[in-house]
């Protein structure tokens, strides 16, 4: 039995790679499918979530290693997103080698760079021994039979002995196969080596520092502005160029207003080494908090935070970014079938330091919903913040998280609705006080957000 190599977040020569991107006003997921052969086709699917804004995406792929000055121009394809039509838009590019590649997406003034690897399987050492030994044994068995028929006893004896040796070698290779490390796929990232000049060692790379700033420095309400995150190596201070896919995106960013009335869960685009950008429009002046999660290759995930201020005046019709509801009551969402979400908290008065269960149930006029789609690899997401801005947390739905680790890509397919009607979360609040909780799920390619306020009691009360 072949022992598959362990790979962070399911990245292997047989896995698709997913990148969530908030791009040109759309919430998109780019799925880079596994290349069946090299040279050969590379399928890239774009999954659009509501509301879909019409835009033409120019998608190209180019290798970033093993190239020469005479390398051909990047292959390019076009995906035309239609206004109001969610779902999958497919494109096909071509790749001619394994190793590091970049997918570039352009539309209007926005440009995103998505790093990925083209990999093909490589036989393990035991496979290179087992199968040739079996092939040799098969040929020798035929030769032994022919020699026996022709009564060539000496030749038959020699062939029989050689056959036995080949079978012993094959049996030894098969018995040792579970203990022999699988070979890295062709094109996989090499193992980390000590390199003080680059600021990392074989024990892994250091955590990164991040600087989060808006552009312009003082945005105003109702106008598009950029939130830029510069990710710098914690040892050398250089821009990092090794961000890896972390729960379906290169980075996750949550922007909330100090008054907790504005909430956005977005996914910045990589515009250059260590530079992540997102375009935003906000509806009220004041202070905003930014929490960004990302992960470096050969390092753990981490969260960085920052803040900025917005000038101007409140818009006349503030955008309702989430539905505020008390626990145990239904929060209606837009939809022809009367979709509504209800959050149940157990215990009803959470206690600091003890587990609290959150059940999010989704129903329609026709009955319980069982077609919730995964988003970012999970059936649901929960975010927690306190009014003083001292604390922030991001939690995933329990059942889909467990299924994802077992079923892999099958459970993460965003085009398939297979979850519901209840999504389960659990969390232990670190201290007593008031918290705001946002819960998100996806249905009909539309991400819904429900907000509840929780009062947490002190331990022993």
mmCIF file of C-alpha atoms in Angstrom, residues 56 74 195 258 263:
data_model
loop_
_atom_site.group_PDB
_atom_site.id
_atom_site.type_symbol
_atom_site.label_atom_id
_atom_site.label_comp_id
_atom_site.label_asym_id
_atom_site.label_seq_id
_atom_site.Cartn_x
_atom_site.Cartn_y
_atom_site.Cartn_z
ATOM 1 C CA UNK A 56 -13.657 40.804 -17.856
ATOM 2 C CA UNK A 74 2.682 33.852 -20.735
ATOM 3 C CA UNK A 195 20.389 29.924 5.313
ATOM 4 C CA UNK A 258 -15.010 50.865 16.325
ATOM 5 C CA UNK A 263 -18.124 44.355 9.206
#
